[in-house]
Coordinates of C-alpha atoms in Angstrom, one line a residue:
M29 CA 19.8 -8.7 10.7
N30 CA 16.7 -7.6 12.7
E31 CA 15.8 -10.3 15.3
T32 CA 12.1 -9.3 15.4
R33 CA 11.6 -10.5 11.9
F34 CA 13.5 -13.8 12.0
R35 CA 14.6 -15.0 15.4
W36 CA 16.4 -13.9 18.5
R37 CA 20.0 -15.2 19.1
N38 CA 20.7 -17.9 21.6
R39 CA 22.2 -15.3 24.0
Q40 CA 19.0 -13.2 23.8
L41 CA 16.8 -16.2 24.4
R42 CA 18.8 -17.1 27.5
E43 CA 18.4 -13.5 28.8
H44 CA 14.6 -13.6 28.1
A45 CA 14.3 -16.8 30.2
S46 CA 16.5 -15.3 32.9
V47 CA 14.0 -12.4 33.3
L48 CA 11.4 -15.0 34.4
D49 CA 13.9 -16.4 36.9
G50 CA 14.7 -13.0 38.4
A51 CA 18.3 -13.0 37.3
L52 CA 17.6 -10.1 35.0
A53 CA 15.0 -7.3 35.4
P54 CA 12.4 -6.5 32.8
T55 CA 13.2 -3.3 30.9
K56 CA 9.5 -2.2 31.2
L57 CA 6.7 -3.4 33.4
I58 CA 3.1 -2.5 32.9
K59 CA 1.4 -3.0 36.2
N60 CA -2.2 -3.5 37.2
T61 CA -3.6 -3.1 33.7
T62 CA -6.5 -4.7 31.7
Y63 CA -5.3 -6.4 28.5
L64 CA -6.7 -8.4 25.7
N65 CA -5.9 -12.1 25.5
V66 CA -6.8 -13.1 21.9
Y67 CA -6.4 -16.8 22.6
L68 CA -9.0 -16.7 25.3
K69 CA -11.0 -13.9 23.6
K70 CA -11.4 -12.0 26.9
W71 CA -10.2 -9.0 28.8
M72 CA -7.9 -10.0 31.7
S73 CA -6.3 -8.2 34.6
G74 CA -2.6 -8.4 35.4
H75 CA 0.9 -7.3 34.4
I76 CA 2.9 -7.3 31.2
W77 CA 6.7 -7.7 31.4
L78 CA 8.9 -6.5 28.5
Y79 CA 12.6 -7.2 28.0
E80 CA 13.9 -4.9 25.2
D81 CA 11.8 -5.7 22.1
R82 CA 10.0 -8.8 23.4
I83 CA 7.1 -9.6 25.7
V84 CA 8.5 -12.1 28.3
Y85 CA 5.4 -12.5 30.4
T86 CA 1.7 -11.6 30.7
G87 CA -0.3 -12.6 33.7
E88 CA -0.9 -12.2 37.4
K89 CA 2.7 -12.5 38.6
L90 CA 5.1 -9.6 39.3
P91 CA 8.9 -9.9 38.7
D92 CA 11.2 -10.5 41.6
N93 CA 13.8 -8.2 40.1
T94 CA 12.9 -4.7 39.0
E95 CA 16.3 -3.0 39.3
G96 CA 16.4 -0.4 36.5
T97 CA 13.0 -1.3 35.2
E98 CA 10.7 1.4 33.9
I99 CA 7.5 0.8 35.8
I100 CA 4.3 1.9 34.1
D101 CA 1.0 2.3 35.9
G102 CA -1.6 0.7 33.6
K103 CA -4.6 0.9 35.9
D104 CA -6.4 3.5 33.7
R105 CA -5.6 1.8 30.4
Y106 CA -6.8 -1.1 28.2
V107 CA -3.8 -2.7 26.4
V108 CA -4.3 -4.4 23.0
P109 CA -1.8 -5.8 20.5
G110 CA -0.4 -3.5 17.9
Y111 CA -2.6 -3.5 14.8
I112 CA -1.7 -5.1 11.4
E113 CA -2.2 -3.6 8.0
P114 CA -2.1 -6.8 5.8
H115 CA -2.2 -5.0 2.4
A116 CA -0.2 -1.8 2.3
H117 CA 0.9 0.0 -0.9
P118 CA 3.7 2.2 0.7
F119 CA 4.3 4.5 -2.3
Q120 CA 1.1 6.5 -2.7
L121 CA 3.2 9.7 -2.7
Y122 CA 4.5 8.7 0.7
N123 CA 7.3 6.2 1.2
P124 CA 7.6 3.1 3.4
Q125 CA 9.5 4.9 6.1
S126 CA 7.0 7.8 6.4
L127 CA 4.0 5.6 6.2
A128 CA 5.4 3.2 8.9
E129 CA 6.4 6.0 11.3
Y130 CA 3.0 7.6 10.9
A131 CA 1.1 4.3 11.2
T132 CA 2.7 3.4 14.5
R133 CA 1.6 6.6 16.1
T134 CA -2.0 5.6 15.7
G135 CA -1.4 1.9 16.6
T136 CA -0.7 0.1 13.3
T137 CA 2.6 -1.4 14.2
T138 CA 3.0 -4.2 11.5
L139 CA 2.6 -3.6 7.7
V140 CA 2.6 -6.1 4.9
N141 CA 3.8 -4.1 1.9
D142 CA 3.6 -4.2 -1.9
N143 CA 7.0 -4.5 -3.5
L144 CA 5.9 -3.2 -7.0
M145 CA 7.9 0.0 -7.1
W146 CA 11.2 -1.6 -6.2
L147 CA 10.8 -3.7 -9.4
F148 CA 10.9 -0.5 -11.4
L149 CA 13.0 2.0 -9.4
T150 CA 16.1 0.1 -8.5
D151 CA 18.0 -3.2 -8.9
K152 CA 17.3 -6.3 -6.8
A153 CA 20.4 -6.1 -4.7
K154 CA 19.7 -2.5 -3.7
A155 CA 16.0 -3.2 -3.1
F156 CA 16.9 -6.0 -0.7
S157 CA 19.3 -3.6 1.0
L158 CA 16.4 -1.2 1.5
L159 CA 14.3 -3.9 3.0
E160 CA 17.0 -4.2 5.7
E161 CA 17.0 -0.5 6.2
F162 CA 13.3 -0.5 6.8
M163 CA 13.7 -2.9 9.7
N164 CA 15.0 0.1 11.6
V165 CA 11.7 1.9 11.6
P166 CA 9.4 1.4 14.7
A167 CA 7.0 -0.9 12.8
T168 CA 7.5 -4.5 11.8
M169 CA 7.8 -4.5 8.0
Y170 CA 6.9 -7.5 5.9
W171 CA 6.5 -7.6 2.1
W172 CA 4.8 -9.4 -0.7
A173 CA 6.1 -10.6 -4.1
R174 CA 4.4 -9.3 -7.2
F175 CA 4.0 -11.7 -10.2
D176 CA 2.8 -9.1 -12.7
S177 CA 3.4 -5.4 -13.3
Q178 CA -0.2 -4.2 -13.5
S179 CA 0.6 -2.7 -16.9
A180 CA 1.7 -3.8 -20.4
L181 CA 5.5 -3.4 -20.4
R182 CA 7.8 -3.3 -23.4
E183 CA 9.7 -6.5 -24.0
D184 CA 13.0 -5.6 -22.4
D185 CA 11.3 -4.1 -19.4
Q186 CA 9.1 -7.2 -19.0
D187 CA 12.1 -9.5 -19.2
A188 CA 13.9 -7.4 -16.5
F189 CA 10.7 -7.6 -14.3
E190 CA 10.3 -11.3 -14.6
K191 CA 14.0 -12.1 -13.8
Q192 CA 13.5 -10.6 -10.3
V193 CA 10.4 -12.5 -9.3
P194 CA 11.9 -15.8 -8.1
D195 CA 14.4 -14.2 -5.7
W196 CA 11.6 -12.0 -4.2
I197 CA 9.5 -15.2 -3.6
E198 CA 12.4 -16.7 -1.6
H199 CA 13.3 -13.6 0.4
D200 CA 12.8 -14.0 4.2
A201 CA 11.0 -10.6 4.5
V202 CA 8.4 -11.7 1.9
I203 CA 5.5 -13.6 3.4
Q204 CA 3.0 -13.6 0.6
G205 CA 2.7 -13.9 -3.2
G206 CA 0.5 -11.5 -5.1
E207 CA -1.6 -9.6 -5.2
L208 CA -2.4 -11.3 -8.5
T209 CA -4.0 -8.7 -10.8
A210 CA -3.2 -10.7 -13.9
W211 CA -5.4 -13.6 -12.9
P212 CA -7.3 -13.6 -16.3
D213 CA -3.9 -14.4 -17.9
V214 CA -3.5 -17.4 -15.6
L215 CA -7.1 -18.6 -15.7
Y216 CA -8.0 -18.0 -19.4
G217 CA -4.7 -17.1 -21.1
G218 CA -2.7 -20.2 -20.1
D219 CA 0.1 -18.2 -18.4
D220 CA 2.1 -21.1 -17.0
Q221 CA 5.0 -18.8 -15.9
I222 CA 2.8 -17.1 -13.3
L223 CA 1.3 -20.4 -12.3
H224 CA 4.8 -21.7 -11.7
W225 CA 5.6 -18.8 -9.5
M226 CA 2.4 -19.4 -7.6
Q227 CA 3.5 -23.0 -7.1
E228 CA 6.9 -21.9 -5.9
T229 CA 5.3 -19.5 -3.4
K230 CA 3.3 -22.4 -2.0
R231 CA 6.3 -24.6 -1.9
A232 CA 7.9 -21.9 0.2
R233 CA 4.9 -22.2 2.5
K234 CA 3.7 -18.6 1.9
P235 CA 0.0 -17.7 1.1
L236 CA -1.2 -16.3 -2.2
E237 CA -3.4 -13.2 -2.5
A238 CA -6.0 -12.8 -5.3
H239 CA -7.4 -9.6 -6.8
L240 CA -10.9 -10.6 -8.0
P241 CA -13.4 -7.6 -8.0
G242 CA -16.8 -8.7 -9.0
A243 CA -15.8 -12.3 -9.6
S244 CA -18.4 -15.0 -9.9
E245 CA -18.5 -18.0 -7.6
K246 CA -17.1 -20.1 -10.4
T247 CA -14.1 -17.9 -10.9
L248 CA -13.5 -17.6 -7.1
A249 CA -13.6 -21.4 -6.9
K250 CA -11.2 -21.9 -9.8
M251 CA -8.7 -19.4 -8.4
R252 CA -9.0 -21.2 -5.0
L253 CA -8.1 -24.4 -6.9
L254 CA -5.1 -22.7 -8.4
G255 CA -3.8 -21.8 -4.9
M256 CA -5.3 -18.5 -3.9
N257 CA -5.7 -18.1 -0.1
S258 CA -6.9 -14.6 0.4
E259 CA -8.9 -11.8 -1.4
H260 CA -9.6 -8.2 -0.5
E261 CA -11.9 -6.9 -3.3
S262 CA -15.3 -7.5 -1.6
M263 CA -17.7 -4.6 -2.2
N264 CA -20.6 -5.8 -0.1
A265 CA -21.6 -8.4 2.5
D266 CA -22.6 -10.9 -0.1
D267 CA -19.1 -10.8 -1.6
V268 CA -17.6 -11.3 1.8
L269 CA -19.8 -14.3 2.6
K270 CA -19.2 -15.9 -0.9
R271 CA -15.4 -15.7 -0.2
L272 CA -15.7 -17.0 3.3
E273 CA -17.8 -19.9 2.1
L274 CA -15.1 -20.9 -0.4
G275 CA -12.4 -20.7 2.3
Y276 CA -10.7 -17.4 1.5
Q277 CA -9.2 -15.2 4.2
T278 CA -11.2 -12.1 3.4
G279 CA -10.1 -8.5 3.6
L280 CA -12.7 -5.9 4.5
R281 CA -11.6 -2.7 2.8
Y282 CA -11.9 0.9 3.9
S283 CA -9.8 2.9 1.4
S284 CA -9.9 6.2 -0.4
I285 CA -11.4 4.8 -3.6
R286 CA -13.4 2.0 -2.0
P287 CA -14.6 3.0 1.5
D288 CA -16.9 -0.1 1.6
L289 CA -16.3 -1.2 5.2
P290 CA -19.3 0.6 6.9
E291 CA -21.8 -0.9 4.4
I292 CA -20.1 -4.3 4.5
I293 CA -20.4 -4.5 8.3
E294 CA -24.1 -3.3 8.2
G295 CA -24.8 -6.0 5.6
L296 CA -23.2 -8.8 7.6
I297 CA -25.2 -7.9 10.7
E298 CA -28.4 -7.6 8.8
K299 CA -27.8 -11.1 7.5
G300 CA -27.3 -12.3 11.0
H301 CA -23.6 -13.1 10.5
D302 CA -21.8 -12.9 13.9
H303 CA -18.7 -15.0 13.3
Y304 CA -15.7 -12.8 12.5
S305 CA -12.8 -15.2 12.1
H306 CA -11.0 -15.3 8.8
M307 CA -11.7 -11.7 8.2
M308 CA -9.2 -8.8 8.5
F309 CA -9.2 -5.0 7.8
T310 CA -7.2 -3.2 5.2
T311 CA -6.9 0.4 3.9
D312 CA -5.5 -0.9 0.6
G313 CA -2.9 1.9 -0.1
S314 CA -5.1 4.9 0.4
T315 CA -3.8 8.3 -0.6
P316 CA -2.4 10.5 2.1
G317 CA -5.4 12.6 3.0
F318 CA -7.5 9.5 3.8
Y319 CA -5.1 8.8 6.7
R320 CA -5.8 12.0 8.7
E321 CA -7.2 9.9 11.6
G322 CA -4.9 6.9 11.2
L323 CA -5.0 3.5 9.5
I324 CA -6.4 0.3 11.0
N325 CA -7.6 2.1 14.2
E326 CA -10.2 3.8 12.0
C327 CA -11.4 0.4 10.6
I328 CA -11.8 -0.9 14.2
R329 CA -13.7 2.2 15.2
I330 CA -16.1 1.8 12.3
A331 CA -16.6 -1.9 13.0
I332 CA -17.4 -1.3 16.7
E333 CA -19.7 1.6 15.9
K334 CA -21.6 -0.6 13.4
G335 CA -22.2 -3.3 16.0
V336 CA -19.2 -5.7 15.9
P337 CA -18.3 -6.8 19.4
P338 CA -15.0 -4.9 20.4
I339 CA -13.0 -8.1 21.0
D340 CA -13.9 -9.4 17.6
A341 CA -13.0 -6.1 16.0
Y342 CA -9.6 -6.1 17.7
M343 CA -8.9 -9.6 16.7
M344 CA -9.7 -8.8 13.0
A345 CA -7.0 -6.2 13.3
T346 CA -4.4 -8.3 15.1
F347 CA -4.6 -12.1 15.5
E348 CA -6.6 -12.9 12.3
P349 CA -4.0 -11.4 9.8
A350 CA -1.1 -12.7 11.9
R351 CA -2.6 -16.2 11.9
H352 CA -3.2 -16.0 8.2
F353 CA 0.3 -15.1 7.3
G354 CA 1.9 -17.6 9.8
I355 CA 3.5 -14.8 11.8
D356 CA 1.3 -15.2 14.9
N357 CA 4.3 -16.4 16.8
R358 CA 5.8 -12.9 16.4
V359 CA 2.9 -10.4 16.2
G360 CA -0.9 -10.2 16.7
S361 CA -1.1 -10.9 20.4
L362 CA 0.2 -9.9 23.8
N363 CA 1.2 -13.4 24.7
V364 CA 4.7 -14.6 25.9
G365 CA 7.4 -14.4 23.2
R366 CA 5.8 -11.9 20.9
I367 CA 7.3 -8.6 19.7
A368 CA 6.5 -5.8 22.1
H369 CA 3.9 -3.9 20.1
L370 CA 1.4 -2.6 22.6
N371 CA -1.5 -0.1 22.2
F372 CA -2.7 1.7 25.3
L373 CA -6.4 2.6 25.1
K374 CA -8.4 4.9 27.4
D375 CA -11.6 3.0 26.5
P376 CA -12.0 -0.3 24.7
N377 CA -14.6 1.3 22.4
D378 CA -11.9 3.9 21.2
P379 CA -9.2 2.0 19.3
T380 CA -7.0 5.1 18.7
P381 CA -4.3 4.6 21.3
A382 CA -3.3 7.2 23.9
E383 CA 0.2 5.8 23.9
V384 CA 2.0 3.2 21.8
I385 CA 5.0 0.9 22.4
A386 CA 6.6 -0.5 19.3
K387 CA 9.5 -3.0 19.4
G388 CA 9.7 -2.3 23.1
E389 CA 10.1 1.5 22.8
W390 CA 7.7 4.4 23.3
V391 CA 6.7 5.7 19.9
D392 CA 7.4 9.4 19.3
D393 CA 7.9 11.8 16.3
K394 CA 11.5 10.8 15.7
E395 CA 12.4 10.0 12.0
T396 CA 14.5 7.0 11.0
E397 CA 17.4 7.6 8.7
I398 CA 17.2 5.7 5.5
E399 CA 20.1 5.6 3.0
W400 CA 18.0 6.2 -0.1
E401 CA 20.6 7.3 -2.5
K402 CA 23.1 4.6 -1.6
N403 CA 20.4 2.1 -2.6
G404 CA 19.5 3.8 -6.0
I405 CA 16.6 5.9 -4.9
G406 CA 17.3 9.6 -5.5
K407 CA 16.3 12.5 -7.6
L408 CA 15.7 11.9 -11.3
E409 CA 18.4 13.1 -13.7
M410 CA 17.2 13.5 -17.3
D411 CA 19.7 14.3 -20.1
W412 CA 17.0 14.7 -22.7
D413 CA 14.6 17.5 -23.7
L414 CA 11.0 17.7 -24.9
Q415 CA 10.8 18.5 -28.6
D416 CA 8.2 20.3 -30.6
S417 CA 7.6 17.1 -32.6
D418 CA 6.5 15.4 -29.3
M419 CA 3.4 17.6 -29.2
Q420 CA 1.7 16.1 -32.3
F421 CA -1.7 14.8 -31.3
S422 CA -3.5 13.1 -34.1
M423 CA -5.0 10.0 -32.4
P424 CA -8.6 9.2 -33.5
V425 CA -9.4 7.6 -30.1
G426 CA -9.1 9.1 -26.6
L427 CA -9.7 8.0 -23.0
E428 CA -12.8 9.2 -21.2
M429 CA -13.0 9.1 -17.4
V430 CA -15.9 7.1 -16.0
N431 CA -14.7 7.7 -12.4
D432 CA -11.3 8.3 -10.8
V433 CA -9.7 5.2 -12.2
I434 CA -11.9 3.7 -15.0
M435 CA -11.5 4.9 -18.6
K436 CA -13.5 4.1 -21.7
P437 CA -12.7 5.0 -25.3
Y438 CA -14.3 7.9 -27.2
P439 CA -13.9 9.3 -30.7
I440 CA -11.9 12.5 -31.0
D441 CA -13.2 15.2 -33.2
I442 CA -11.4 18.4 -32.0
D443 CA -8.5 20.3 -33.7
A444 CA -5.3 19.5 -31.8
S445 CA -3.0 21.7 -34.0
V446 CA -3.5 24.8 -31.8
D447 CA -1.2 25.5 -28.8
R448 CA -4.1 25.6 -26.4
L449 CA -7.3 23.7 -26.5
S450 CA -10.6 25.4 -25.9
E451 CA -12.0 25.7 -22.4
E452 CA -15.5 25.1 -23.6
H453 CA -15.0 21.3 -23.3
N454 CA -13.3 19.0 -20.8
E455 CA -10.9 17.3 -23.2
A456 CA -7.1 17.6 -22.6
L457 CA -3.9 16.5 -24.3
L458 CA -2.6 13.2 -22.8
M459 CA 0.9 11.8 -23.3
L460 CA 2.8 9.0 -21.6
M461 CA 6.5 9.2 -22.2
D462 CA 9.4 6.9 -21.2
R463 CA 11.4 8.4 -18.4
E464 CA 14.5 7.7 -20.5
G465 CA 12.9 9.6 -23.4
E466 CA 12.9 6.6 -25.8
W467 CA 9.2 6.3 -26.6
K468 CA 5.9 8.0 -26.3
I469 CA 2.2 7.6 -26.9
N470 CA -0.1 10.6 -27.5
T471 CA -3.8 10.8 -27.2
F472 CA -6.6 12.8 -25.3
L473 CA -8.1 12.5 -21.8
K474 CA -11.7 13.6 -21.3
G475 CA -13.0 14.5 -17.9
F476 CA -9.8 15.4 -16.1
T477 CA -9.7 19.2 -16.6
Q478 CA -11.7 22.0 -18.1
T479 CA -9.0 24.8 -17.9
L480 CA -5.6 23.6 -16.7
G481 CA -2.8 24.4 -19.0
G482 CA -0.4 21.6 -18.1
L483 CA 0.3 18.8 -15.5
V484 CA 3.5 16.7 -15.7
S485 CA 3.9 13.8 -13.3
T486 CA 6.6 11.3 -12.7
Y487 CA 4.3 9.5 -10.3
S488 CA 2.7 6.7 -12.3
N489 CA 2.2 3.0 -12.1
T490 CA 5.4 2.2 -14.1
G491 CA 7.4 5.3 -13.2
D492 CA 7.0 6.8 -16.7
I493 CA 6.0 10.4 -17.3
I494 CA 2.4 11.6 -17.6
F495 CA 1.5 14.8 -19.5
I496 CA -2.1 16.2 -19.1
G497 CA -3.3 19.6 -20.1
K498 CA -4.9 22.1 -22.4
S499 CA -1.7 23.9 -23.5
K500 CA 1.4 22.6 -25.2
S501 CA 3.5 25.5 -24.0
D502 CA 2.4 25.0 -20.4
L503 CA 3.2 21.3 -20.6
Q504 CA 6.7 22.2 -21.8
I505 CA 7.0 24.7 -18.8
A506 CA 5.8 22.1 -16.3
F507 CA 8.2 19.5 -17.8
E508 CA 11.2 21.8 -17.5
R509 CA 10.4 22.5 -13.8
M510 CA 9.9 18.8 -13.1
K511 CA 13.4 18.2 -14.4
E512 CA 14.8 21.0 -12.2
I513 CA 13.3 19.5 -9.0
G514 CA 14.3 15.9 -9.9
G515 CA 10.8 14.5 -10.4
G516 CA 7.4 15.2 -9.0
I517 CA 4.0 16.6 -9.9
V518 CA 4.1 20.1 -11.5
L519 CA 1.1 22.2 -12.6
A520 CA 1.6 25.1 -15.0
D521 CA -1.1 27.5 -16.3
K522 CA -0.8 30.5 -18.6
G523 CA 2.9 30.5 -18.6
E524 CA 3.4 30.2 -14.8
I525 CA 4.0 27.3 -12.3
V526 CA 1.0 27.2 -10.1
F527 CA 1.9 24.2 -7.9
E528 CA 4.6 21.7 -7.5
L529 CA 5.1 18.6 -5.3
P530 CA 8.7 17.4 -5.5
L531 CA 9.0 13.6 -5.3
P532 CA 12.8 13.3 -4.8
L533 CA 12.7 9.5 -4.1
G534 CA 12.8 8.0 -7.6
G535 CA 10.3 10.5 -8.9
T536 CA 7.6 8.5 -7.2
M537 CA 7.8 9.2 -3.5
S538 CA 8.0 12.3 -1.3
D539 CA 10.5 12.6 1.6
L540 CA 8.0 14.6 3.7
P541 CA 6.5 13.3 6.9
L542 CA 3.0 12.2 6.3
P543 CA 1.2 15.0 8.1
R544 CA 3.0 17.6 5.9
L545 CA 2.4 15.4 2.8
I546 CA -1.3 15.4 3.6
E547 CA -1.3 19.2 3.5
E548 CA 0.5 19.2 0.1
E549 CA -1.9 16.6 -1.4
D550 CA -4.8 18.8 -0.2
K551 CA -3.3 21.7 -2.1
L552 CA -3.0 19.6 -5.2
K553 CA -6.6 18.5 -5.0
K554 CA -7.8 22.1 -4.6
H555 CA -5.8 23.3 -7.6
L556 CA -7.2 20.5 -9.8
K557 CA -10.7 21.0 -8.6
S558 CA -10.5 24.7 -9.4
H559 CA -9.6 23.6 -13.0
G560 CA -12.5 21.3 -13.4
F561 CA -11.4 17.9 -11.9
S562 CA -14.8 16.6 -10.6
Y563 CA -13.8 13.3 -9.0
G564 CA -12.3 12.6 -5.6
D565 CA -8.8 11.1 -5.9
P566 CA -6.6 12.5 -8.7
V567 CA -3.5 10.8 -7.2
Y568 CA -5.1 7.4 -8.1
T569 CA -6.1 8.7 -11.5
L570 CA -2.4 9.4 -12.2
L571 CA -1.3 6.0 -10.7
F572 CA -3.8 3.9 -12.6
L573 CA -3.8 5.5 -16.1
S574 CA -1.5 2.7 -17.3
S575 CA -2.9 -0.1 -15.1
V576 CA -4.4 -2.9 -17.2
H577 CA -6.2 -4.6 -14.3
L578 CA -9.0 -2.0 -14.7
P579 CA -11.5 -1.5 -17.6
Y580 CA -11.7 -0.5 -20.4
T581 CA -9.0 1.4 -22.2
R582 CA -5.5 2.2 -20.9
I583 CA -2.4 4.1 -22.0
T584 CA 0.6 1.9 -21.4
P585 CA 4.3 1.6 -22.4
R586 CA 3.2 -0.5 -25.3
G587 CA 0.5 1.9 -26.5
I588 CA -3.3 2.4 -26.1
M589 CA -4.8 -0.9 -25.1
D590 CA -8.2 -2.5 -25.1
V591 CA -7.9 -4.3 -21.7
K592 CA -10.6 -6.9 -22.2
K593 CA -9.2 -8.0 -25.6
K594 CA -5.6 -7.4 -24.5
E595 CA -5.0 -5.7 -27.8
V596 CA -2.8 -2.7 -28.6
L597 CA -5.1 -0.4 -30.5
F598 CA -2.4 2.2 -31.2
P599 CA 1.2 1.4 -30.4
A600 CA 3.7 3.6 -28.7
I601 CA 6.2 5.1 -31.1
M602 CA 10.0 5.6 -30.7
R603 CA 11.2 9.2 -30.5

């Protein structure tokens, strides 16, 4: 058990108190520094004592006993609490370990993580074992409990999903329910199962997070009545103020597909809003390349540059999310008793730290060992093959891209009997296939590529396999290579493999450190752009092809769906 998540043992508590008495020396002492006290909302001068992974004192006094203490001269530094990412999706090609290790180096030392992939990739017992493993990374790792899959699962898979939910709600590492993307089912569809889980989450004294992009005031009010506490889908200042007025803890988003934060801050200031409590930053599971400069440190930088007072900006990144989740007795401040997450700044206007202490230790480039395979997360092993009969495309309706993630239906009028489609149009073959090879759904995708022969990806919202391309033979080649490497994203064109990104962790996540993964994602984007992909975030395109929380038409395990009507237009077929 990791004491920083739950509690310290009696022996440790006695030792912490003994440091104040001088019977034990602090393990680290930051002397003569300037630090942020979030409770007083002011910069203060003094000293910070650490004992192992805990702050035991912050103030004007120096310890009587410094035998063996690492003494740090803080006179040229401003110290702030480690930043908190309240809404992480730790599987956007990266994995929870690689994201957490990278995040800590730029000052984000606490992450509240989506649990969705664990519901698909491994069983509950092994997933919970992984949660324990992740407590060995430098960051403090919390989780949330999903109530819905974001897709339309087949009956057996839906039953398996639902059976896991109650135990996730009760788990000690889980501090939130949601995010609830299936809110229309609850509000309009009479889904009492999800409403029951919401009530159980509240009974466990954990907040609920909504997902309400573009929602009216009436919808926001109704969802507040049903128990929602926070919401992160504001696209402008009016959205933020509407949510604050109704009592929502409100996330300000700066992400790869919704980089709204600069405009939101500008709008709030233009409206004369200068009260920043009940607001927090999030990068909302951005794809790797968006994190070149870090995570929450970039949000703070933008806020300060746009006119938010620095102390308010730092509090939005620390104390505000900690207070919201009820973990402010552990993280979010530099006060006595908190976990020793400290960011050392050269200038209070520059939130990217020069040095970081996480859980009482200096942060470096060391990687944590995670026992992935022991817990059911390894390379994919497929004992089935792609057949010629799988390449029959006779669907009358396809999906047309409006942007990276929104698709609308369109009528198909091209000849799909040929091996390779013409490059005079931007329509491609599209197939979603069960990773066990039991079912498939074939259609067309317009707007993804002009010339690419084949892309095969095991990275998807449900873990099923995506096929996109002009050429049936290139799709076959890409599929065979994907099998050889045990899952990943593979591109083939004119009979040759032109790019591959292995995803050996369940076919969904890379085991590369994030800086190297950023380079590989950049290569993927360049390849796709050269073949006619005209949008900005193809990784999100692959992820959300089967996600029914977005309009208008989706390809799902049940078939092609009209999202608004919740109707299967064309069902998946068994192979």
